């Protein structure tokens, strides 16, 4: 088995400890003055807090696990061209727009992958103090309480989450709006995937996500029987941006059928 050479439970415990430490750092820094910049898209924000948290994890990983590599949103991804060995896939603040504008609704997201396989998942809601976590083959947890496996639900009984702007790019999403029980949008991919895993949502769709947006959540979702792929139903690569669909297994099938027959 690929994970035999490393202690997954130890990594999970250490990752959680670092995450709580990073969260305390975020809370301190968000109450001080910090700079806010934009990336290629003027609505894609980055703050010096994002950058300092990535540096925090980079230093910790380099010292504790010198053989591991870091793929982080704020620059370290540039050195990662494959998922060979152990790679920590990090979003230091997932939901930066929420962080800047609302001061809530954001998370630290970590997926620890070995040769492309998820071993450990962490999604931590900093303000709500909700720690979603998983270890491969051992289940997923919310604040230490094991999450139940997902049962197959139906689209007409489901809550689905996606940004309303995606409807302008694919009008087939209107069929989902018509059929689903309700729609939500939280603005933080990692949290929305975690919400699918714990049953608060039944599906989440996005058309432009990077590996660090989804790696932690996908590791957690897999442990409860959820399904994740691109919008066409193809396997995720975790090596570039693309479309994304995460869902309860029953709803997943209905969504693919609905959007590809509309």
Tab-separated table of N, CA, C and O in Angstrom, residues 106-203:
chain	number	residue	atom	x	y	z
A	106	UNK	N	-14.496	31.696	5.932
A	106	UNK	CA	-13.260	31.303	5.271
A	106	UNK	C	-12.612	30.166	6.038
A	106	UNK	O	-12.945	29.911	7.201
A	107	UNK	N	-11.681	29.466	5.387
A	107	UNK	CA	-11.110	28.265	5.996
A	107	UNK	C	-9.650	28.084	5.602
A	107	UNK	O	-9.199	28.590	4.574
A	108	UNK	N	-8.941	27.346	6.423
A	108	UNK	CA	-7.631	26.805	6.070
A	108	UNK	C	-7.880	25.411	5.506
A	108	UNK	O	-8.563	24.604	6.118
A	109	UNK	N	-7.324	25.154	4.324
A	109	UNK	CA	-7.563	23.865	3.671
A	109	UNK	C	-6.245	23.180	3.352
A	109	UNK	O	-5.357	23.781	2.746
A	110	UNK	N	-6.134	21.910	3.746
A	110	UNK	CA	-4.922	21.123	3.503
A	110	UNK	C	-5.322	19.734	3.023
A	110	UNK	O	-6.159	19.068	3.632
A	111	UNK	N	-4.694	19.301	1.944
A	111	UNK	CA	-4.797	17.911	1.522
A	111	UNK	C	-3.393	17.338	1.445
A	111	UNK	O	-2.532	17.911	0.769
A	112	UNK	N	-3.127	16.263	2.154
A	112	UNK	CA	-1.820	15.608	2.088
A	112	UNK	C	-1.977	14.396	1.167
A	112	UNK	O	-2.726	13.469	1.475
A	113	UNK	N	-1.277	14.446	0.036
A	113	UNK	CA	-1.417	13.427	-0.998
A	113	UNK	C	-0.094	12.695	-1.190
A	113	UNK	O	0.982	13.293	-1.080
A	114	UNK	N	-0.178	11.399	-1.471
A	114	UNK	CA	1.004	10.620	-1.803
A	114	UNK	C	0.791	9.974	-3.165
A	114	UNK	O	-0.147	9.204	-3.366
A	115	UNK	N	1.656	10.321	-4.114
A	115	UNK	CA	1.541	9.819	-5.485
A	115	UNK	C	0.135	10.028	-6.047
A	115	UNK	O	-0.412	9.174	-6.738
A	116	UNK	N	-0.445	11.178	-5.714
A	116	UNK	CA	-1.755	11.546	-6.239
A	116	UNK	C	-2.936	11.027	-5.461
A	116	UNK	O	-4.081	11.355	-5.783
A	117	UNK	N	-2.703	10.227	-4.412
A	117	UNK	CA	-3.789	9.661	-3.602
A	117	UNK	C	-3.941	10.452	-2.304
A	117	UNK	O	-2.949	10.706	-1.613
A	118	UNK	N	-5.179	10.824	-1.939
A	118	UNK	CA	-5.373	11.579	-0.704
A	118	UNK	C	-5.186	10.708	0.532
A	118	UNK	O	-5.792	9.645	0.648
A	119	UNK	N	-4.326	11.157	1.432
A	119	UNK	CA	-4.103	10.453	2.689
A	119	UNK	C	-4.780	11.157	3.859
A	119	UNK	O	-5.394	10.525	4.707
A	120	UNK	N	-4.639	12.481	3.909
A	120	UNK	CA	-5.166	13.273	5.024
A	120	UNK	C	-5.857	14.508	4.470
A	120	UNK	O	-5.360	15.136	3.527
A	121	UNK	N	-7.006	14.841	5.032
A	121	UNK	CA	-7.716	16.060	4.657
A	121	UNK	C	-7.998	16.920	5.869
A	121	UNK	O	-8.361	16.398	6.928
A	122	UNK	N	-7.816	18.225	5.711
A	122	UNK	CA	-8.115	19.193	6.767
A	122	UNK	C	-8.856	20.360	6.136
A	122	UNK	O	-8.384	20.942	5.157
A	123	UNK	N	-10.002	20.712	6.667
A	123	UNK	CA	-10.687	21.956	6.329
A	123	UNK	C	-11.147	22.567	7.647
A	123	UNK	O	-11.990	21.984	8.334
A	124	UNK	N	-10.581	23.723	7.984
A	124	UNK	CA	-10.879	24.329	9.281
A	124	UNK	C	-11.526	25.695	9.105
A	124	UNK	O	-10.928	26.630	8.556
A	125	UNK	N	-12.766	25.811	9.554
A	125	UNK	CA	-13.476	27.088	9.587
A	125	UNK	C	-12.959	27.876	10.779
A	125	UNK	O	-13.264	27.565	11.934
A	126	UNK	N	-12.159	28.893	10.484
A	126	UNK	CA	-11.426	29.604	11.530
A	126	UNK	C	-12.354	30.295	12.511
A	126	UNK	O	-12.127	30.249	13.734
A	127	UNK	N	-13.392	30.935	12.034
A	127	UNK	CA	-14.260	31.719	12.914
A	127	UNK	C	-15.272	30.833	13.640
A	127	UNK	O	-15.551	31.026	14.828
A	128	UNK	N	-15.824	29.849	12.952
A	128	UNK	CA	-16.814	28.968	13.577
A	128	UNK	C	-16.178	27.842	14.381
A	128	UNK	O	-16.881	27.077	15.049
A	129	UNK	N	-14.855	27.710	14.313
A	129	UNK	CA	-14.115	26.675	15.046
A	129	UNK	C	-14.632	25.280	14.711
A	129	UNK	O	-14.897	24.461	15.584
A	130	UNK	N	-14.775	25.017	13.408
A	130	UNK	CA	-15.188	23.694	12.953
A	130	UNK	C	-14.026	23.049	12.206
A	130	UNK	O	-13.595	23.549	11.169
A	131	UNK	N	-13.544	21.944	12.758
A	131	UNK	CA	-12.430	21.208	12.162
A	131	UNK	C	-12.948	19.955	11.457
A	131	UNK	O	-13.334	18.977	12.098
A	132	UNK	N	-12.996	20.014	10.127
A	132	UNK	CA	-13.297	18.829	9.325
A	132	UNK	C	-11.968	18.151	9.016
A	132	UNK	O	-11.001	18.816	8.616
A	133	UNK	N	-11.901	16.830	9.185
A	133	UNK	CA	-10.637	16.134	8.956
A	133	UNK	C	-10.903	14.709	8.498
A	133	UNK	O	-12.007	14.177	8.660
A	134	UNK	N	-9.872	14.099	7.931
A	134	UNK	CA	-10.004	12.705	7.497
A	134	UNK	C	-8.646	12.049	7.420
A	134	UNK	O	-7.617	12.709	7.267
A	135	UNK	N	-8.652	10.722	7.533
A	135	UNK	CA	-7.482	9.883	7.280
A	135	UNK	C	-7.943	8.761	6.356
A	135	UNK	O	-9.009	8.169	6.560
A	136	UNK	N	-7.157	8.481	5.345
A	136	UNK	CA	-7.546	7.476	4.368
A	136	UNK	C	-7.886	6.148	5.036
A	136	UNK	O	-7.109	5.598	5.822
A	137	UNK	N	-9.087	5.643	4.741
A	137	UNK	CA	-9.531	4.363	5.258
A	137	UNK	C	-10.020	4.375	6.686
A	137	UNK	O	-10.460	3.346	7.209
A	138	UNK	N	-9.977	5.547	7.340
A	138	UNK	CA	-10.376	5.637	8.750
A	138	UNK	C	-11.553	6.573	8.977
A	138	UNK	O	-11.955	6.815	10.104
A	139	UNK	N	-12.107	7.124	7.903
A	139	UNK	CA	-13.284	7.959	8.037
A	139	UNK	C	-12.975	9.440	8.081
A	139	UNK	O	-11.821	9.874	8.046
A	140	UNK	N	-14.054	10.225	8.150
A	140	UNK	CA	-13.975	11.675	8.232
A	140	UNK	C	-14.641	12.134	9.517
A	140	UNK	O	-15.542	11.472	10.050
A	141	UNK	N	-14.212	13.306	9.992
A	141	UNK	CA	-14.640	13.767	11.317
A	141	UNK	C	-14.944	15.263	11.305
A	141	UNK	O	-14.367	16.017	10.523
A	142	UNK	N	-15.844	15.657	12.184
A	142	UNK	CA	-16.107	17.069	12.460
A	142	UNK	C	-15.908	17.289	13.946
A	142	UNK	O	-16.641	16.743	14.772
A	143	UNK	N	-14.870	18.042	14.273
A	143	UNK	CA	-14.490	18.279	15.672
A	143	UNK	C	-14.381	16.963	16.454
A	143	UNK	O	-14.833	16.850	17.594
A	144	UNK	N	-13.761	15.975	15.798
A	144	UNK	CA	-13.482	14.699	16.453
A	144	UNK	C	-14.605	13.691	16.422
A	144	UNK	O	-14.407	12.541	16.819
A	145	UNK	N	-15.794	14.092	15.962
A	145	UNK	CA	-16.939	13.178	15.886
A	145	UNK	C	-17.040	12.641	14.462
A	145	UNK	O	-17.079	13.416	13.498
A	146	UNK	N	-17.064	11.331	14.342
A	146	UNK	CA	-17.056	10.717	13.012
A	146	UNK	C	-18.312	11.070	12.232
A	146	UNK	O	-19.434	11.010	12.763
A	147	UNK	N	-18.127	11.424	10.963
A	147	UNK	CA	-19.249	11.706	10.082
A	147	UNK	C	-19.825	10.408	9.540
A	147	UNK	O	-19.087	9.473	9.225
A	148	UNK	N	-21.134	10.375	9.423
A	148	UNK	CA	-21.805	9.205	8.862
A	148	UNK	C	-21.574	9.129	7.361
A	148	UNK	O	-21.369	10.150	6.699
A	149	UNK	N	-21.590	7.910	6.826
A	149	UNK	CA	-21.524	7.768	5.381
A	149	UNK	C	-22.751	8.424	4.749
A	149	UNK	O	-23.853	8.405	5.320
A	150	UNK	N	-22.567	8.996	3.566
A	150	UNK	CA	-23.674	9.642	2.874
A	150	UNK	C	-24.632	8.598	2.310
A	150	UNK	O	-24.196	7.590	1.759
A	151	UNK	N	-25.909	8.845	2.471
A	151	UNK	CA	-26.900	7.990	1.829
A	151	UNK	C	-27.324	8.661	0.522
A	151	UNK	O	-27.201	9.875	0.356
A	152	UNK	N	-27.812	7.879	-0.407
A	152	UNK	CA	-28.164	8.423	-1.718
A	152	UNK	C	-29.455	9.214	-1.631
A	152	UNK	O	-30.517	8.668	-1.355
A	153	UNK	N	-29.350	10.513	-1.879
A	153	UNK	CA	-30.509	11.393	-1.880
A	153	UNK	C	-30.975	11.626	-3.309
A	153	UNK	O	-30.398	11.090	-4.264
A	154	UNK	N	-32.006	12.463	-3.465
A	154	UNK	CA	-32.543	12.778	-4.786
A	154	UNK	C	-32.407	14.263	-5.047
A	154	UNK	O	-32.419	15.080	-4.130
A	155	UNK	N	-32.297	14.613	-6.318
A	155	UNK	CA	-32.112	16.006	-6.701
A	155	UNK	C	-33.254	16.881	-6.216
A	155	UNK	O	-33.031	18.012	-5.750
A	156	UNK	N	-34.486	16.381	-6.266
A	156	UNK	CA	-35.618	17.216	-5.871
A	156	UNK	C	-35.722	17.391	-4.358
A	156	UNK	O	-36.573	18.145	-3.879
A	157	UNK	N	-34.856	16.719	-3.615
A	157	UNK	CA	-34.822	16.890	-2.157
A	157	UNK	C	-33.501	17.513	-1.702
A	157	UNK	O	-33.168	17.465	-0.516
A	158	UNK	N	-32.777	18.105	-2.628
A	158	UNK	CA	-31.398	18.510	-2.355
A	158	UNK	C	-31.205	20.013	-2.277
A	158	UNK	O	-31.899	20.798	-2.938
A	159	UNK	N	-30.203	20.382	-1.488
A	159	UNK	CA	-29.651	21.733	-1.496
A	159	UNK	C	-28.369	21.691	-2.308
A	159	UNK	O	-27.480	20.877	-2.042
A	160	UNK	N	-28.265	22.568	-3.294
A	160	UNK	CA	-27.105	22.614	-4.182
A	160	UNK	C	-26.460	23.986	-4.080
A	160	UNK	O	-27.152	25.002	-3.950
A	161	UNK	N	-25.141	24.012	-4.141
A	161	UNK	CA	-24.422	25.274	-4.043
A	161	UNK	C	-23.607	25.538	-5.296
A	161	UNK	O	-22.856	24.677	-5.747
A	162	UNK	N	-23.777	26.717	-5.882
A	162	UNK	CA	-22.857	27.235	-6.889
A	162	UNK	C	-23.053	28.737	-7.012
A	162	UNK	O	-24.110	29.277	-6.672
A	163	UNK	N	-22.021	29.420	-7.468
A	163	UNK	CA	-22.059	30.858	-7.684
A	163	UNK	C	-23.078	31.167	-8.776
A	163	UNK	O	-23.048	30.566	-9.856
A	164	UNK	N	-23.963	32.107	-8.535
A	164	UNK	CA	-25.012	32.417	-9.510
A	164	UNK	C	-24.446	32.871	-10.848
A	164	UNK	O	-25.090	32.717	-11.889
A	165	UNK	N	-23.222	33.406	-10.836
A	165	UNK	CA	-22.609	33.841	-12.089
A	165	UNK	C	-22.337	32.711	-13.058
A	165	UNK	O	-22.243	32.950	-14.275
A	166	UNK	N	-22.217	31.472	-12.538
A	166	UNK	CA	-21.955	30.350	-13.439
A	166	UNK	C	-23.127	30.099	-14.385
A	166	UNK	O	-22.939	29.525	-15.467
A	167	UNK	N	-24.338	30.529	-14.016
A	167	UNK	CA	-25.497	30.333	-14.893
A	167	UNK	C	-25.305	31.084	-16.203
A	167	UNK	O	-25.779	30.655	-17.261
A	168	UNK	N	-24.580	32.210	-16.136
A	168	UNK	CA	-24.324	32.986	-17.351
A	168	UNK	C	-23.382	32.249	-18.287
A	168	UNK	O	-23.377	32.488	-19.496
A	169	UNK	N	-22.578	31.333	-17.736
A	169	UNK	CA	-21.652	30.562	-18.560
A	169	UNK	C	-22.258	29.259	-19.061
A	169	UNK	O	-21.827	28.731	-20.079
A	170	UNK	N	-23.231	28.737	-18.330
A	170	UNK	CA	-23.866	27.482	-18.736
A	170	UNK	C	-25.330	27.522	-18.316
A	170	UNK	O	-25.659	27.278	-17.147
A	171	UNK	N	-26.192	27.827	-19.249
A	171	UNK	CA	-27.617	27.971	-18.928
A	171	UNK	C	-28.262	26.644	-18.544
A	171	UNK	O	-29.389	26.625	-18.039
A	172	UNK	N	-27.550	25.528	-18.746
A	172	UNK	CA	-28.101	24.237	-18.325
A	172	UNK	C	-28.257	24.167	-16.811
A	172	UNK	O	-29.033	23.355	-16.296
A	173	UNK	N	-27.526	25.017	-16.106
A	173	UNK	CA	-27.668	25.043	-14.647
A	173	UNK	C	-29.069	25.474	-14.221
A	173	UNK	O	-29.494	25.197	-13.092
A	174	UNK	N	-29.782	26.154	-15.105
A	174	UNK	CA	-31.153	26.560	-14.772
A	174	UNK	C	-32.028	25.346	-14.481
A	174	UNK	O	-32.942	25.413	-13.642
A	175	UNK	N	-31.739	24.243	-15.153
A	175	UNK	CA	-32.519	23.024	-14.916
A	175	UNK	C	-32.316	22.516	-13.496
A	175	UNK	O	-33.250	21.990	-12.869
A	176	UNK	N	-31.090	22.679	-12.964
A	176	UNK	CA	-30.833	22.273	-11.583
A	176	UNK	C	-31.575	23.180	-10.614
A	176	UNK	O	-32.104	22.715	-9.595
A	177	UNK	N	-31.596	24.475	-10.925
A	177	UNK	CA	-32.317	25.420	-10.064
A	177	UNK	C	-33.790	25.062	-10.014
A	177	UNK	O	-34.428	25.109	-8.954
A	178	UNK	N	-34.343	24.679	-11.144
A	178	UNK	CA	-35.760	24.321	-11.217
A	178	UNK	C	-36.068	23.046	-10.448
A	178	UNK	O	-37.123	22.916	-9.824
A	179	UNK	N	-35.124	22.085	-10.471
A	179	UNK	CA	-35.417	20.777	-9.888
A	179	UNK	C	-35.028	20.646	-8.422
A	179	UNK	O	-35.667	19.894	-7.682
A	180	UNK	N	-33.980	21.348	-7.987
A	180	UNK	CA	-33.494	21.187	-6.618
A	180	UNK	C	-34.436	21.834	-5.612
A	180	UNK	O	-35.221	22.726	-5.949
A	181	UNK	N	-34.353	21.408	-4.388
A	181	UNK	CA	-35.166	21.982	-3.317
A	181	UNK	C	-34.742	23.413	-3.013
A	181	UNK	O	-35.562	24.262	-2.657
A	182	UNK	N	-33.436	23.691	-3.125
A	182	UNK	CA	-32.965	25.037	-2.844
A	182	UNK	C	-31.532	25.229	-3.292
A	182	UNK	O	-30.815	24.269	-3.568
A	183	UNK	N	-31.125	26.492	-3.372
A	183	UNK	CA	-29.775	26.848	-3.795
A	183	UNK	C	-29.097	27.660	-2.693
A	183	UNK	O	-29.736	28.431	-1.983
A	184	UNK	N	-27.784	27.488	-2.595
A	184	UNK	CA	-26.980	28.255	-1.644
A	184	UNK	C	-25.657	28.621	-2.322
A	184	UNK	O	-25.260	28.022	-3.310
A	185	UNK	N	-24.965	29.613	-1.760
A	185	UNK	CA	-23.607	29.936	-2.206
A	185	UNK	C	-22.864	30.544	-1.025
A	185	UNK	O	-23.318	31.536	-0.448
A	186	UNK	N	-21.735	29.935	-0.662
A	186	UNK	CA	-20.989	30.357	0.523
A	186	UNK	C	-19.675	31.053	0.202
A	186	UNK	O	-19.091	31.699	1.064
A	187	UNK	N	-19.168	30.927	-1.015
A	187	UNK	CA	-17.975	31.644	-1.399
A	187	UNK	C	-16.668	31.080	-0.880
A	187	UNK	O	-15.660	31.787	-0.849
A	188	UNK	N	-16.675	29.823	-0.485
A	188	UNK	CA	-15.444	29.168	-0.013
A	188	UNK	C	-15.528	27.697	-0.394
A	188	UNK	O	-16.210	26.912	0.267
A	189	UNK	N	-14.815	27.324	-1.452
A	189	UNK	CA	-14.948	25.973	-2.007
A	189	UNK	C	-14.671	24.888	-0.980
A	189	UNK	O	-15.399	23.890	-0.905
A	190	UNK	N	-13.613	25.056	-0.192
A	190	UNK	CA	-13.252	24.017	0.781
A	190	UNK	C	-14.387	23.765	1.760
A	190	UNK	O	-14.714	22.614	2.082
A	191	UNK	N	-14.996	24.834	2.242
A	191	UNK	CA	-16.116	24.676	3.174
A	191	UNK	C	-17.313	24.038	2.484
A	191	UNK	O	-17.993	23.184	3.070
A	192	UNK	N	-17.564	24.412	1.248
A	192	UNK	CA	-18.729	23.868	0.559
A	192	UNK	C	-18.573	22.369	0.288
A	192	UNK	O	-19.547	21.608	0.386
A	193	UNK	N	-17.364	21.944	-0.014
A	193	UNK	CA	-17.127	20.497	-0.171
A	193	UNK	C	-17.292	19.790	1.171
A	193	UNK	O	-17.887	18.710	1.257
A	194	UNK	N	-16.786	20.409	2.237
A	194	UNK	CA	-16.943	19.833	3.575
A	194	UNK	C	-18.410	19.760	3.964
A	194	UNK	O	-18.844	18.805	4.624
A	195	UNK	N	-19.191	20.747	3.537
A	195	UNK	CA	-20.625	20.728	3.827
A	195	UNK	C	-21.320	19.589	3.081
A	195	UNK	O	-22.270	18.996	3.597
A	196	UNK	N	-20.864	19.272	1.876
A	196	UNK	CA	-21.402	18.092	1.177
A	196	UNK	C	-21.065	16.838	1.975
A	196	UNK	O	-21.901	15.954	2.166
A	197	UNK	N	-19.833	16.780	2.478
A	197	UNK	CA	-19.398	15.594	3.220
A	197	UNK	C	-20.203	15.367	4.488
A	197	UNK	O	-20.438	14.219	4.877
A	198	UNK	N	-20.623	16.444	5.134
A	198	UNK	CA	-21.358	16.284	6.392
A	198	UNK	C	-22.869	16.365	6.202
A	198	UNK	O	-23.622	16.285	7.178
A	199	UNK	N	-23.328	16.535	4.958
A	199	UNK	CA	-24.756	16.503	4.679
A	199	UNK	C	-25.468	17.829	4.740
A	199	UNK	O	-26.692	17.875	4.569
A	200	UNK	N	-24.757	18.919	4.957
A	200	UNK	CA	-25.403	20.238	4.960
A	200	UNK	C	-25.774	20.671	3.544
A	200	UNK	O	-26.706	21.450	3.348
A	201	UNK	N	-24.998	20.212	2.574
A	201	UNK	CA	-25.297	20.385	1.162
A	201	UNK	C	-25.317	19.008	0.516
A	201	UNK	O	-24.721	18.061	1.034
A	202	UNK	N	-25.983	18.923	-0.632
A	202	UNK	CA	-25.996	17.670	-1.378
A	202	UNK	C	-25.113	17.724	-2.616
A	202	UNK	O	-24.758	16.679	-3.165
A	203	UNK	N	-24.755	18.927	-3.047
A	203	UNK	CA	-23.868	19.058	-4.197
A	203	UNK	C	-23.265	20.451	-4.229
A	203	UNK	O	-23.854	21.415	-3.732
